[in-house]
Short mmCIF file of C-alpha atoms and ligand atoms in Angstrom, two decimals:
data_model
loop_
_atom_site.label_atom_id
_atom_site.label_comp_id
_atom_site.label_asym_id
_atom_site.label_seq_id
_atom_site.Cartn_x
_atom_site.Cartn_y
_atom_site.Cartn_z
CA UNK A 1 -15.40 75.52 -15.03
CA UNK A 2 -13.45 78.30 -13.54
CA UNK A 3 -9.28 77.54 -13.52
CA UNK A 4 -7.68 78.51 -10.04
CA UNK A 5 -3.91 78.61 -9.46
CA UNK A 6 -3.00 77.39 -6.13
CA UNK A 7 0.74 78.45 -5.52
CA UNK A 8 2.04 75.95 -2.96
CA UNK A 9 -0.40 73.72 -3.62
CA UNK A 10 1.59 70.78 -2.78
CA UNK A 11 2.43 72.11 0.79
CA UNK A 12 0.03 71.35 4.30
CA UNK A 13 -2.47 73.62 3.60
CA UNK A 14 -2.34 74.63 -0.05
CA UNK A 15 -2.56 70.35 -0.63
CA UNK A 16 -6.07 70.52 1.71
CA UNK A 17 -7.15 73.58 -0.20
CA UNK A 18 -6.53 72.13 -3.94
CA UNK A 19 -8.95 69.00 -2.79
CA UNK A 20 -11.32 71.22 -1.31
CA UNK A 21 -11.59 73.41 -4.95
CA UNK A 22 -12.07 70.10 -6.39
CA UNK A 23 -14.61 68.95 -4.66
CA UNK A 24 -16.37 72.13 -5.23
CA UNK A 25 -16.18 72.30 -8.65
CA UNK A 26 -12.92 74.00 -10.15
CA UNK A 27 -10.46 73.34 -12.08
CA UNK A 28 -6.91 73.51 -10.21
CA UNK A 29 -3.42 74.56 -11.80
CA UNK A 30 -0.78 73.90 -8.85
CA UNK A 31 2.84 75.26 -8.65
CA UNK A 32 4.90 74.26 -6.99
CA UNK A 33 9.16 74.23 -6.30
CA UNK A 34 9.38 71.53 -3.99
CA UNK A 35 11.46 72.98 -1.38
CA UNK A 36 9.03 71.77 1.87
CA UNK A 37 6.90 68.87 0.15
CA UNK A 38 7.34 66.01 -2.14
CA UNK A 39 5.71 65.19 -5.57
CA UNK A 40 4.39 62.35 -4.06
CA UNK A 41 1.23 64.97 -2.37
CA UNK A 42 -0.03 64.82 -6.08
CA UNK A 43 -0.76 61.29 -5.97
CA UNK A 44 -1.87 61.77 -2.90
CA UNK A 45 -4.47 64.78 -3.95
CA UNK A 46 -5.33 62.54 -6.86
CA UNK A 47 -6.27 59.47 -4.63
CA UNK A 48 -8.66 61.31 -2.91
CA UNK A 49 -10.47 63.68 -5.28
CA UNK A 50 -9.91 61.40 -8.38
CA UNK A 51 -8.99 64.12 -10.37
CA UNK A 52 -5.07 64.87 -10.90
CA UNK A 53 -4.16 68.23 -10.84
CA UNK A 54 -2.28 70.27 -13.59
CA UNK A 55 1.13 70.90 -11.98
CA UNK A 56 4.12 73.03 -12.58
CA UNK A 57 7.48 72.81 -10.76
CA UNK A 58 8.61 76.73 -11.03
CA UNK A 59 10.18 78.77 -8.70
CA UNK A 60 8.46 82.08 -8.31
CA UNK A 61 11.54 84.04 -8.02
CA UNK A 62 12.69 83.62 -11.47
CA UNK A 63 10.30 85.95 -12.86
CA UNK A 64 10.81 84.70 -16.50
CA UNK A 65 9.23 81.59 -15.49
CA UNK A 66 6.51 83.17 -13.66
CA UNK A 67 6.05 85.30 -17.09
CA UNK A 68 5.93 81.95 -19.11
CA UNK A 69 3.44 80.07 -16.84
CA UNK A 70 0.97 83.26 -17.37
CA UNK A 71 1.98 82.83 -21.17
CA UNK A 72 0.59 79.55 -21.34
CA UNK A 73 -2.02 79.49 -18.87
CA UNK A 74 -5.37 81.48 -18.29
CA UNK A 75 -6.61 81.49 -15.10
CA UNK A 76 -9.81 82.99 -12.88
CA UNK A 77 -8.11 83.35 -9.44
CA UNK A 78 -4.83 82.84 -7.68
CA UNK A 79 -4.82 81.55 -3.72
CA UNK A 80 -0.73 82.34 -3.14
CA UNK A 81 0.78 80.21 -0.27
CA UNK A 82 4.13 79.33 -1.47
CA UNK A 83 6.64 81.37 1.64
CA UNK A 84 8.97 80.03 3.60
CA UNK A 85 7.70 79.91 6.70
CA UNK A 86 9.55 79.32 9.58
CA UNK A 87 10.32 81.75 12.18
CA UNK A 88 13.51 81.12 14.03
CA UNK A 89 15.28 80.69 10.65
CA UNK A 90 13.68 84.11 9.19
CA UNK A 91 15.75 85.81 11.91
CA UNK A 92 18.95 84.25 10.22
CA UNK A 93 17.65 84.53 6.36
CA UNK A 94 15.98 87.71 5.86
CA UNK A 95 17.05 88.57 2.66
CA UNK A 96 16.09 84.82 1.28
CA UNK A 97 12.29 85.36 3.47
CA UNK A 98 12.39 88.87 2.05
CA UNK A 99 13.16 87.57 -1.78
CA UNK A 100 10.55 84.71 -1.63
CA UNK A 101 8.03 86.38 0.32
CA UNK A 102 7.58 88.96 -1.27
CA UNK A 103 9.49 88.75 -4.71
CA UNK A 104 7.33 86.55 -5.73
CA UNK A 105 4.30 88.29 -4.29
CA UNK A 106 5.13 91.40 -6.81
CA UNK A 107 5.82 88.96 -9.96
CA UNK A 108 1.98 87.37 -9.27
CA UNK A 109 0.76 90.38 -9.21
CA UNK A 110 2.22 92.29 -12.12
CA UNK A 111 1.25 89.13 -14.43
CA UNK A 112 -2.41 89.96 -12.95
CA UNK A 113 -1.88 93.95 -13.84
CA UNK A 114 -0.70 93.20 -17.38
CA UNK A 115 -3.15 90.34 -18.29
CA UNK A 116 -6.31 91.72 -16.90
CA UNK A 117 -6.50 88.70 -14.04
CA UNK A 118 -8.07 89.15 -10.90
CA UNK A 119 -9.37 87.27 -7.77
CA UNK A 120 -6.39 86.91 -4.95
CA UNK A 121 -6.35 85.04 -2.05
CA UNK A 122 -3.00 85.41 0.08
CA UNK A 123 -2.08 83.46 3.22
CA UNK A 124 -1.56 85.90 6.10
CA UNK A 125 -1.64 85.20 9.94
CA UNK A 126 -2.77 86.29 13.26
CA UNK A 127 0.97 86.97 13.70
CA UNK A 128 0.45 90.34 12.24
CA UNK A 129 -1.52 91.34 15.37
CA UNK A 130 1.17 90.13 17.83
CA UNK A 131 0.29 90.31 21.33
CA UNK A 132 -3.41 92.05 21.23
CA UNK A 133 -4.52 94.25 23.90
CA UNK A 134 -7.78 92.81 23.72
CA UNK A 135 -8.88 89.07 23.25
CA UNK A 136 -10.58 87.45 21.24
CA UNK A 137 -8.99 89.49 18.83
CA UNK A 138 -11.41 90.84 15.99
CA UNK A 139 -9.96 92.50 12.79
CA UNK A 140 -9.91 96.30 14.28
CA UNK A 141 -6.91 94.86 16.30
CA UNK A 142 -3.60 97.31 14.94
CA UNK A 143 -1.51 95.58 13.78
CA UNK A 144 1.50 95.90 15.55
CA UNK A 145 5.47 95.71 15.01
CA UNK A 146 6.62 92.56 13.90
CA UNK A 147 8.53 89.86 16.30
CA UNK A 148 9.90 87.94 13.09
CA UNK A 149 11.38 88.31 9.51
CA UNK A 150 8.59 85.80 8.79
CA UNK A 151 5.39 88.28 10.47
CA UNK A 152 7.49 91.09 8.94
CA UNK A 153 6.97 89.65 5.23
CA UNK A 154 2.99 88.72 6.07
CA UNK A 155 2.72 92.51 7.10
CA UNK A 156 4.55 93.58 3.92
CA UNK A 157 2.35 91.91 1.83
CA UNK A 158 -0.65 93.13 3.16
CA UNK A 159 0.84 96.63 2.33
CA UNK A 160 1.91 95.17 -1.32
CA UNK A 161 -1.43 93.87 -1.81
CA UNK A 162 -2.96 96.85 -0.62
CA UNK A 163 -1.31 99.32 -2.76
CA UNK A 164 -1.76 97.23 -5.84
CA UNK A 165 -5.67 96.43 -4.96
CA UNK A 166 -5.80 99.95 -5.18
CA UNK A 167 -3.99 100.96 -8.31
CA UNK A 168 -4.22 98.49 -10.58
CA UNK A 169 -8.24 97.25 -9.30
CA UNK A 170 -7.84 94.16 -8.18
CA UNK A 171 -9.77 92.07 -6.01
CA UNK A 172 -7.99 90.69 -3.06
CA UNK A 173 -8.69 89.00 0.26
CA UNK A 174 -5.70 88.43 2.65
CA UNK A 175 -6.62 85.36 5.32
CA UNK A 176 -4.75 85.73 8.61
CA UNK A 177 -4.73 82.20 10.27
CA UNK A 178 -4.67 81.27 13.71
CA UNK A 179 -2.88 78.06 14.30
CA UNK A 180 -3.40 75.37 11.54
CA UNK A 181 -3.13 71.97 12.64
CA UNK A 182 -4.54 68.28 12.01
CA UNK A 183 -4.72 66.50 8.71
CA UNK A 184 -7.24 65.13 6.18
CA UNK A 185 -9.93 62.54 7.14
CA UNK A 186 -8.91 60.02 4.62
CA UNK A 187 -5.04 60.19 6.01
CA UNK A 188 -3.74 60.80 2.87
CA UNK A 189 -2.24 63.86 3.46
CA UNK A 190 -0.98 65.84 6.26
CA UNK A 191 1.87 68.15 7.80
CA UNK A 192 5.32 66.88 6.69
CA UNK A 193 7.98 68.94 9.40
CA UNK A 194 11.69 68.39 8.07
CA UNK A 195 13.76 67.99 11.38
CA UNK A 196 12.96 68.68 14.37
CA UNK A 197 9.47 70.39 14.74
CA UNK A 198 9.28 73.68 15.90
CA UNK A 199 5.61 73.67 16.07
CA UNK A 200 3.29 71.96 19.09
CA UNK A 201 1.25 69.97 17.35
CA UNK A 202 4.03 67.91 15.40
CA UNK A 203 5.94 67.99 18.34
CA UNK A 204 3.26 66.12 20.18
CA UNK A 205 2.83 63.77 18.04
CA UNK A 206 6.46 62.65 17.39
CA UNK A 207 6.98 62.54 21.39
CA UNK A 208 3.77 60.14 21.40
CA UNK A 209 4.77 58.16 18.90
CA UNK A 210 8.53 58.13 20.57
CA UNK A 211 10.75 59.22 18.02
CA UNK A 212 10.92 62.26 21.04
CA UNK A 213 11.55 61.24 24.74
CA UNK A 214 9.57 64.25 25.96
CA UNK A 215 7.50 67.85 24.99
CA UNK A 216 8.72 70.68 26.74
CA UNK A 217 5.61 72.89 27.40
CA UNK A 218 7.37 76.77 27.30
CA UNK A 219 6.67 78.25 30.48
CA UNK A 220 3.83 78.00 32.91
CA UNK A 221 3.88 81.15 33.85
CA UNK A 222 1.67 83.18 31.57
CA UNK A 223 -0.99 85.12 32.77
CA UNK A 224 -3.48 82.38 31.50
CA UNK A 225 -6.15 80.53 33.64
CA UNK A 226 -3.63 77.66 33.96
CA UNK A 227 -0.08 79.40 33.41
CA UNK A 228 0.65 77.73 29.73
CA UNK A 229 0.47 79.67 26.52
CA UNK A 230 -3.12 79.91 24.35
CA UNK A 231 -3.82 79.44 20.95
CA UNK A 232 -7.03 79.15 18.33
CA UNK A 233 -5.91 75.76 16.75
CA UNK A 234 -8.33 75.15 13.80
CA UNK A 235 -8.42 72.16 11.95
CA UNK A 236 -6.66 72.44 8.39
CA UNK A 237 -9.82 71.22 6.54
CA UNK A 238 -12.30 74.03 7.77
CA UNK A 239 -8.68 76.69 7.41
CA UNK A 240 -9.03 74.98 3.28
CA UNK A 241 -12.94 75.88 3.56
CA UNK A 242 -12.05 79.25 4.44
CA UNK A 243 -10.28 80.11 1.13
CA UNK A 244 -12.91 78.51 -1.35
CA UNK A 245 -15.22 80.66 0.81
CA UNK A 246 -13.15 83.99 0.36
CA UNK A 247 -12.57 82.72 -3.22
CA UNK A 248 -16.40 82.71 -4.44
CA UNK A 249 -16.76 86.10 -2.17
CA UNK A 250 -14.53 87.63 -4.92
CA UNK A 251 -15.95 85.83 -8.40
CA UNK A 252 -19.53 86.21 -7.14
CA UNK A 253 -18.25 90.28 -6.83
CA UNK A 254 -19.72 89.93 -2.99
CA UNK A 255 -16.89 91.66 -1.80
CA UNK A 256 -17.16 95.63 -0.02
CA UNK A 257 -13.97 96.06 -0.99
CA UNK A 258 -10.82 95.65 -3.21
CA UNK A 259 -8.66 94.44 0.01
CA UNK A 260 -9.85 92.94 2.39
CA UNK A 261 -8.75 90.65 4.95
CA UNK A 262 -10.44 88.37 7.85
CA UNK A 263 -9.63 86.41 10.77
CA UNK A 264 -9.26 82.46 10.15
CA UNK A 265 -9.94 80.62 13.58
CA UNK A 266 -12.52 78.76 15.65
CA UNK A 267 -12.98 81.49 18.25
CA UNK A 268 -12.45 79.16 21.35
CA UNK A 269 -8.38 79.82 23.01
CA UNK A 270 -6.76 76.37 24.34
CA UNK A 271 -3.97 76.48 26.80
CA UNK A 272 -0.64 74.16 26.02
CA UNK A 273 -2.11 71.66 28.76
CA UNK A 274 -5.55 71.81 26.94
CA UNK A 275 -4.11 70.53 24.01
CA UNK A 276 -1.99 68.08 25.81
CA UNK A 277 -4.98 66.57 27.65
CA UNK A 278 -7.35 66.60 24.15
CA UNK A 279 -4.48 65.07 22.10
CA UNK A 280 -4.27 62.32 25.28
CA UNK A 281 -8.44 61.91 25.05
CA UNK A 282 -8.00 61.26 21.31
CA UNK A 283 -5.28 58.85 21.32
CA UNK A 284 -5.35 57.43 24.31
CA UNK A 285 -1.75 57.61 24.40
CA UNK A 286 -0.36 59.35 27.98
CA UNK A 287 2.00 62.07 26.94
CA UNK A 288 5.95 62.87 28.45
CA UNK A 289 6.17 66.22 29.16
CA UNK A 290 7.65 68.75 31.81
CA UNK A 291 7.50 72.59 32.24
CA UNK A 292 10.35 74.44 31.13
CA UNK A 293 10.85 78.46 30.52
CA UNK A 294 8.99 80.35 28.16
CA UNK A 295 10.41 80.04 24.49
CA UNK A 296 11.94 83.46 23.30
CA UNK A 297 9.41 85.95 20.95
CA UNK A 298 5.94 84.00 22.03
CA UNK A 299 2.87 85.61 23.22
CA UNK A 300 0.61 84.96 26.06
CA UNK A 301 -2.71 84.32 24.24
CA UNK A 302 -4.25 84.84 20.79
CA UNK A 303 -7.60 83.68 19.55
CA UNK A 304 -9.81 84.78 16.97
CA UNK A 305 -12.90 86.87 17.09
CA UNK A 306 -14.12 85.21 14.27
CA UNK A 307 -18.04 87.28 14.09
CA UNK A 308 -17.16 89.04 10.62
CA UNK A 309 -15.62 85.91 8.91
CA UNK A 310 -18.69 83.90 10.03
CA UNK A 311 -20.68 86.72 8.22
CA UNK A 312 -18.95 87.77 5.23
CA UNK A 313 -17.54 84.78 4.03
CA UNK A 314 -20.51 82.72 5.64
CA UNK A 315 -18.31 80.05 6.41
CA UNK A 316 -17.52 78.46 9.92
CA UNK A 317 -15.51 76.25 11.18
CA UNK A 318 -17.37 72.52 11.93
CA UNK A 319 -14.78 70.27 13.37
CA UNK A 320 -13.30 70.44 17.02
CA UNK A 321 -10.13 70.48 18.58
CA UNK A 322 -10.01 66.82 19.33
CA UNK A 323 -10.99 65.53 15.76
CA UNK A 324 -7.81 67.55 14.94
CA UNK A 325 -5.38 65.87 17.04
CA UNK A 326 -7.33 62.55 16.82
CA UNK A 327 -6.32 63.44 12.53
CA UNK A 328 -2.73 64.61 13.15
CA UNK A 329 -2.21 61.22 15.66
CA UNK A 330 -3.37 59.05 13.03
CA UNK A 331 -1.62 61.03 10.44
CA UNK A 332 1.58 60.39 12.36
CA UNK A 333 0.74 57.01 12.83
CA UNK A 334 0.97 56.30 8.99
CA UNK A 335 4.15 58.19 8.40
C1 UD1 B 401 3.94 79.73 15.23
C2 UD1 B 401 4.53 80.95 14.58
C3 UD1 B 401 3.45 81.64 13.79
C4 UD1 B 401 2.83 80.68 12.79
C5 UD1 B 401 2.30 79.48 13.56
C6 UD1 B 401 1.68 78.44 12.68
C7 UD1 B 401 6.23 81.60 16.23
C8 UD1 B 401 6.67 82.64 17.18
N1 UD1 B 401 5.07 81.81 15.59
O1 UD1 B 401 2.94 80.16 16.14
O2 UD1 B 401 4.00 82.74 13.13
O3 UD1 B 401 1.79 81.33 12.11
O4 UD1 B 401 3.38 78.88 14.27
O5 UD1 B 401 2.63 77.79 11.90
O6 UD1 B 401 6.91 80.61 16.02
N2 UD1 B 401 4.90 75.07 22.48
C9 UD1 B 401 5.39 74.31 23.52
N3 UD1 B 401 6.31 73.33 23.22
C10 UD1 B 401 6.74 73.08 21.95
C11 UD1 B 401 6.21 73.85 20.88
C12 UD1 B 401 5.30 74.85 21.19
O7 UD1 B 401 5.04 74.50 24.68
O8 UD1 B 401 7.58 72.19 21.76
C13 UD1 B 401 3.90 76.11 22.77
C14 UD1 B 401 4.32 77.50 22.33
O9 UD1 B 401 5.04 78.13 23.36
C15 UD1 B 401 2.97 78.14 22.05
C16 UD1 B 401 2.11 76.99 21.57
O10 UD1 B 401 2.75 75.80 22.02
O11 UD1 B 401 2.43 78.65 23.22
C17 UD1 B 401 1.97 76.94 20.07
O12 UD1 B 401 3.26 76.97 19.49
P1 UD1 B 401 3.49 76.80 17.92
O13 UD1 B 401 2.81 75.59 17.44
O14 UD1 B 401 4.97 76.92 17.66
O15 UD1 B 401 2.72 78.01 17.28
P2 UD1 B 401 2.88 79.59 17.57
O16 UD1 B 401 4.12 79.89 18.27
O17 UD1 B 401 1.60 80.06 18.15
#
């Protein structure tokens, strides 16, 4: 049984990505600092695979404990998620987003330089591509200046990973994600926002469920068929797919290349008032909302051209937008 280490595992997507590797057969090693989810996501994990996860509560800046971890542990792949990931407060903290970001980025992979590992999986995002010139955007797109700290440390790593695929042969595949959203099937677990959410999805939700009086939709001005914003939302279960996908790519030695990376999304571009009306379809709930300006550093539109992920990785995404929100409604629900 092959032994993966999921950093982040107990976060939104790593937690949908460790049950996904067990239902498929590995073995999964989690760590894991806490500082955006609660222990109670292994439980959780457990309750719906069956199988508990080995789990270690390190912080991957203090490279002594990364160093002891690899001491004690032999694995066959890493999938890295643990970042900090917010935007607006990467403008604030960049030396904290630079530190985690990448600081822990370079520890992972000098443990895999010095102990012969290999097999990589890193969480990027569409953000690297900012606003295309061409939609739907396909992995040719430049990638262009960063808006955010937060892009700026997704770019960086790409470089990191890059330079050290290249020096040190290893196999790596960096994922850039369009919008993750929704939450698994059985309800057990989900996104967890501290505070007020930043995001649309969570947002939603919360103003449905009235703990908000209303969603402000950020402009209606965008050249867009109906003014609002568009996004690739894909659901966080096919986004978990994704990675096992890109995972066996690298131990089945399928990959062209030692770094590679691929576009995560459905394909298909909904506006803000697209989502609003499919989140209002699948919970029957009618929504508050009212147009204000655009929110500072967004884009128009960004959606995935998704043709060489669908190829390479032979993986697609299966569920639509309106299971998603129909997930993250009853998701909120629960909470
Ligand atoms: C954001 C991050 C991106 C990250 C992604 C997923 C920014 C600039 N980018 O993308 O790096 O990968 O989340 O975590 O923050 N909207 C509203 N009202 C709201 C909230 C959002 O109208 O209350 C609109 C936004 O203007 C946008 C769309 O909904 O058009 C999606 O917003 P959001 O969920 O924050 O994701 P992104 O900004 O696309």
């Amino acid at each position: 049984m092959k032994k993966i280490l999921v950093t982040g595992g107990l976060g939104f997507i790593g937690s949908h990505t460790v049950v996904e590797l067990q239902n498929a057969g590995f073995e999964v090693v989690i760590i894991d600092d806490l500082s955006n989810t609660t222990i109670g996501v292994l439980d959780k994990i457990t309750e719906i695979t069956g199988t508990k996860p080995d789990f270690h509560q390190i912080d991957l800046r203090v490279k002594n404990d990364v160093k002891n971890f690899f001491e004690n542990n032999k694995v066959d792949g890493i999938i890295h998620f643990a970042a900090f990931k917010a935007v607006g407060e990467s403008m604030h903290k960049p030396l904290d987003y630079y530190e985690n970001n990448l600081g822990a980025l370079v520890y992972l992979l000098q443990e895999m330089r010095d102990r012969k590992l290999d097999n990589f999986i890193f969480s990027s995002s569409c953000t690297v591509y900012g606003q295309a010139d061409e939609l739907p955007i396909t992995e040719k797109a430049p990638v262009k200046t960063a808006e955010s700290v937060y892009g700026n440390t997704k770019q960086i790593g790409e470089e990191i990973l890059k330079d050290a695929s290249k020096a040190h042969n290893l196999n790596i595949i960096a994922l850039r994600y369009f919008n993750p959203i929704g939450a698994h099937p059985s309800i057990k677990i989900g996104e967890l926002p501290l505070g007020v959410p930043q995001n649309l999805i969570p947002y939603i939700t919360q103003t449905a469920a009235g703990m908000r009086e209303e969603l402000s939709v950020f402009g209606d001005d965008y050249d867009t068929p109906d003014g609002t914003a568009v996004r690739d939302y894909i659901h966080v279960v096919d986004l978990a797919k994704a990675h096992i996908a890109a995972l066996e790519r690298l131990i089945n030695k399928n990959n062209k290349k030692g770094f590679e990376y691929f576009n995560i999304g459905t394909g298909k571009g909904s506006s803000v008032l697209e989502v609003i009306k499919a989140f209002e379809k699948a919970s029957g709930k009618t929504l508050n909302y009212k147009i204000v300006p655009r929110r500072e550093g967004d884009i128009t539109a960004a959606y995935a051209d998704t043709t060489i992920a669908n190829k390479e990785l032979n993986w697609k995404t299966e569920k639509t937008l309106e299971e998603a929100l129909g997930s993250s409604w009853k998701w909120q629900q629960q909470q």
